[in-house]
PDB file of C-alpha atoms in Angstrom:
ATOM      1  CA  MET A  29      61.702 -74.789  71.050  1.00  0.00           C
ATOM      2  CA  THR A  30      59.247 -72.750  68.995  1.00  0.00           C
ATOM      3  CA  SER A  31      56.146 -70.866  70.077  1.00  0.00           C
ATOM      4  CA  ASP A  32      52.668 -71.830  68.924  1.00  0.00           C
ATOM      5  CA  VAL A  33      51.959 -68.144  68.201  1.00  0.00           C
ATOM      6  CA  PRO A  34      53.023 -67.057  64.719  1.00  0.00           C
ATOM      7  CA  ARG A  35      55.610 -64.297  64.711  1.00  0.00           C
ATOM      8  CA  HIS A  36      53.374 -61.852  62.838  1.00  0.00           C
ATOM      9  CA  THR A  37      50.702 -61.965  65.596  1.00  0.00           C
ATOM     10  CA  ALA A  38      53.067 -61.810  68.594  1.00  0.00           C
ATOM     11  CA  ALA A  39      54.125 -58.177  68.027  1.00  0.00           C
ATOM     12  CA  PRO A  40      50.575 -56.741  67.997  1.00  0.00           C
ATOM     13  CA  ARG A  41      49.731 -58.724  71.161  1.00  0.00           C
ATOM     14  CA  LEU A  42      52.834 -57.409  72.883  1.00  0.00           C
ATOM     15  CA  GLU A  43      51.923 -53.840  71.890  1.00  0.00           C
ATOM     16  CA  GLN A  44      48.386 -54.361  73.202  1.00  0.00           C
ATOM     17  CA  ALA A  45      49.708 -55.721  76.485  1.00  0.00           C
ATOM     18  CA  GLU A  46      52.137 -52.807  76.862  1.00  0.00           C
ATOM     19  CA  ALA A  47      49.356 -50.324  76.125  1.00  0.00           C
ATOM     20  CA  LYS A  48      47.121 -51.995  78.719  1.00  0.00           C
ATOM     21  CA  VAL A  49      49.911 -51.885  81.331  1.00  0.00           C
ATOM     22  CA  ALA A  50      50.441 -48.162  80.658  1.00  0.00           C
ATOM     23  CA  GLU A  51      46.690 -47.551  80.951  1.00  0.00           C
ATOM     24  CA  LEU A  52      46.516 -49.426  84.271  1.00  0.00           C
ATOM     25  CA  GLU A  53      49.555 -47.587  85.641  1.00  0.00           C
ATOM     26  CA  GLU A  54      47.877 -44.249  84.841  1.00  0.00           C
ATOM     27  CA  GLU A  55      44.692 -45.431  86.531  1.00  0.00           C
ATOM     28  CA  VAL A  56      46.665 -46.364  89.672  1.00  0.00           C
ATOM     29  CA  VAL A  57      48.185 -42.857  89.761  1.00  0.00           C
ATOM     30  CA  GLN A  58      44.731 -41.293  89.415  1.00  0.00           C
ATOM     31  CA  LEU A  59      43.282 -43.503  92.153  1.00  0.00           C
ATOM     32  CA  LYS A  60      46.114 -42.595  94.530  1.00  0.00           C
ATOM     33  CA  GLN A  61      45.474 -38.908  93.847  1.00  0.00           C
ATOM     34  CA  ALA A  62      41.742 -39.391  94.455  1.00  0.00           C
ATOM     35  CA  VAL A  63      42.358 -41.120  97.791  1.00  0.00           C
ATOM     36  CA  ALA A  64      44.721 -38.344  98.927  1.00  0.00           C
ATOM     37  CA  SER A  65      42.241 -35.679  97.813  1.00  0.00           C
ATOM     38  CA  HIS A  66      39.404 -37.458  99.614  1.00  0.00           C
ATOM     39  CA  GLN A  67      41.454 -37.546 102.827  1.00  0.00           C
ATOM     40  CA  ASP A  68      42.225 -33.816 102.549  1.00  0.00           C
ATOM     41  CA  ILE A  69      38.560 -32.995 102.014  1.00  0.00           C
ATOM     42  CA  GLY A  70      37.566 -35.128 105.002  1.00  0.00           C
ATOM     43  CA  GLN A  71      40.108 -33.328 107.176  1.00  0.00           C
ATOM     44  CA  ALA A  72      38.822 -29.937 106.006  1.00  0.00           C
ATOM     45  CA  ILE A  73      35.259 -30.934 106.855  1.00  0.00           C
ATOM     46  CA  GLY A  74      36.419 -31.991 110.313  1.00  0.00           C
ATOM     47  CA  ILE A  75      38.232 -28.700 110.816  1.00  0.00           C
ATOM     48  CA  VAL A  76      35.136 -26.692 109.869  1.00  0.00           C
ATOM     49  CA  MET A  77      33.008 -28.858 112.164  1.00  0.00           C
ATOM     50  CA  ALA A  78      35.364 -28.340 115.112  1.00  0.00           C
ATOM     51  CA  VAL A  79      36.005 -24.644 114.659  1.00  0.00           C
ATOM     52  CA  ALA A  80      32.469 -23.592 113.726  1.00  0.00           C
ATOM     53  CA  ARG A  81      30.526 -26.253 115.655  1.00  0.00           C
ATOM     54  CA  VAL A  82      28.403 -27.295 112.686  1.00  0.00           C
ATOM     55  CA  SER A  83      27.155 -30.694 111.521  1.00  0.00           C
ATOM     56  CA  PRO A  84      29.101 -32.821 109.034  1.00  0.00           C
ATOM     57  CA  ALA A  85      26.530 -32.043 106.338  1.00  0.00           C
ATOM     58  CA  ASP A  86      26.791 -28.304 106.967  1.00  0.00           C
ATOM     59  CA  ALA A  87      30.587 -28.477 107.045  1.00  0.00           C
ATOM     60  CA  TRP A  88      30.567 -30.253 103.662  1.00  0.00           C
ATOM     61  CA  ASP A  89      28.238 -27.601 102.257  1.00  0.00           C
ATOM     62  CA  VAL A  90      30.494 -24.845 103.602  1.00  0.00           C
ATOM     63  CA  VAL A  91      33.654 -26.316 102.069  1.00  0.00           C
ATOM     64  CA  ARG A  92      31.886 -26.943  98.749  1.00  0.00           C
ATOM     65  CA  GLU A  93      30.372 -23.453  98.602  1.00  0.00           C
ATOM     66  CA  VAL A  94      33.679 -21.791  99.495  1.00  0.00           C
ATOM     67  CA  SER A  95      35.246 -23.698  96.615  1.00  0.00           C
ATOM     68  CA  GLN A  96      32.550 -22.715  94.144  1.00  0.00           C
ATOM     69  CA  ARG A  97      32.216 -19.078  95.190  1.00  0.00           C
ATOM     70  CA  THR A  98      35.958 -18.423  95.228  1.00  0.00           C
ATOM     71  CA  ASN A  99      36.475 -20.366  92.008  1.00  0.00           C
ATOM     72  CA  THR A 100      39.054 -22.530  93.755  1.00  0.00           C
ATOM     73  CA  LYS A 101      39.295 -26.279  93.283  1.00  0.00           C
ATOM     74  CA  LEU A 102      37.759 -28.220  96.145  1.00  0.00           C
ATOM     75  CA  ARG A 103      41.000 -30.041  96.925  1.00  0.00           C
ATOM     76  CA  GLN A 104      42.818 -26.682  97.079  1.00  0.00           C
ATOM     77  CA  VAL A 105      40.265 -25.251  99.510  1.00  0.00           C
ATOM     78  CA  ALA A 106      40.660 -28.408 101.603  1.00  0.00           C
ATOM     79  CA  SER A 107      44.426 -28.006 101.565  1.00  0.00           C
ATOM     80  CA  LEU A 108      44.163 -24.329 102.552  1.00  0.00           C
ATOM     81  CA  LEU A 109      41.855 -25.165 105.452  1.00  0.00           C
ATOM     82  CA  THR A 110      44.203 -27.906 106.640  1.00  0.00           C
ATOM     83  CA  GLU A 111      47.168 -25.516 106.475  1.00  0.00           C
ATOM     84  CA  TRP A 112      45.061 -22.907 108.311  1.00  0.00           C
ATOM     85  CA  SER A 113      44.530 -25.328 111.185  1.00  0.00           C
ATOM     86  CA  LEU A 114      48.305 -25.465 111.620  1.00  0.00           C
ATOM     87  CA  SER A 115      49.415 -21.944 110.741  1.00  0.00           C
ATOM     88  CA  GLY A 116      46.399 -19.728 111.408  1.00  0.00           C
ATOM     89  CA  SER A 117      46.856 -18.244 107.943  1.00  0.00           C
ATOM     90  CA  LEU A 118      44.039 -18.317 105.386  1.00  0.00           C
ATOM     91  CA  PRO A 119      43.794 -16.268 102.180  1.00  0.00           C
ATOM     92  CA  THR A 120      41.457 -13.314 102.622  1.00  0.00           C
ATOM     93  CA  GLU A 121      39.062 -14.370  99.854  1.00  0.00           C
ATOM     94  CA  VAL A 122      38.670 -17.859 101.329  1.00  0.00           C
ATOM     95  CA  ARG A 123      38.326 -16.555 104.912  1.00  0.00           C
ATOM     96  CA  THR A 124      35.692 -14.004 103.824  1.00  0.00           C
ATOM     97  CA  GLU A 125      33.649 -16.636 102.011  1.00  0.00           C
ATOM     98  CA  LEU A 126      34.056 -19.095 104.887  1.00  0.00           C
ATOM     99  CA  ASP A 127      32.684 -16.457 107.271  1.00  0.00           C
ATOM    100  CA  ARG A 128      29.800 -15.748 104.882  1.00  0.00           C
ATOM    101  CA  GLN A 129      28.873 -19.405 104.501  1.00  0.00           C
ATOM    102  CA  LEU A 130      28.882 -19.931 108.248  1.00  0.00           C
ATOM    103  CA  ARG A 131      26.697 -16.857 108.767  1.00  0.00           C
ATOM    104  CA  LEU A 132      24.186 -18.297 106.293  1.00  0.00           C
ATOM    105  CA  ARG A 133      24.046 -21.592 108.166  1.00  0.00           C
ATOM    106  CA  ARG A 134      23.691 -19.923 111.546  1.00  0.00           C
ATOM    107  CA  GLY A 135      20.842 -17.670 110.497  1.00  0.00           C
ATOM    108  CA  GLY A 136      22.963 -14.557 110.381  1.00  0.00           C
ATOM    109  CA  ALA A 137      22.975 -13.234 113.917  1.00  0.00           C
ATOM    110  CA  VAL A 138      25.553 -14.803 116.161  1.00  0.00           C
ATOM    111  CA  GLY A 139      27.517 -13.135 118.909  1.00  0.00           C
ATOM    112  CA  MET A 140      27.170  -9.756 120.567  1.00  0.00           C
ATOM    113  CA  ASN A 141      27.408  -7.721 117.367  1.00  0.00           C
ATOM    114  CA  GLY A 142      25.354 -10.074 115.179  1.00  0.00           C
ATOM    115  CA  THR A 143      28.262 -11.247 113.073  1.00  0.00           C
ATOM    116  CA  VAL A 144      30.101 -14.515 112.755  1.00  0.00           C
ATOM    117  CA  ARG A 145      33.871 -14.427 112.646  1.00  0.00           C
ATOM    118  CA  VAL A 146      35.740 -17.626 112.145  1.00  0.00           C
ATOM    119  CA  THR A 147      38.394 -17.726 114.808  1.00  0.00           C
ATOM    120  CA  ASP A 148      41.800 -19.142 114.188  1.00  0.00           C
ATOM    121  CA  PRO A 149      42.042 -22.749 115.234  1.00  0.00           C
ATOM    122  CA  PRO A 150      43.666 -23.460 118.594  1.00  0.00           C
TER     123      PRO A 150
END
């Protein structure tokens, strides 16, 4: 039995199909990474909300600003905050900027001495 497709056109079609499959596989990998990153960022926002008692919008702004001002990728800041909720350990630069961002959102004077200190999560 012979194919209706001439031999000289079958090879380019096969190459095109293989290229498309490779492209789609890469897209699937990227989408999986995006979903995981989105989940991490959502968890970090929740952690900031719970620990600092701020709104979701303010928590998002805090996480975003910490990322920008420490020159750390957003997903890395989210990961650090998630780890912090478990270990109580947060890099000094990130903790300092987190404190600063929360002070800005709370109008500066909070507590007996007028400062905001992010406490370690329970």
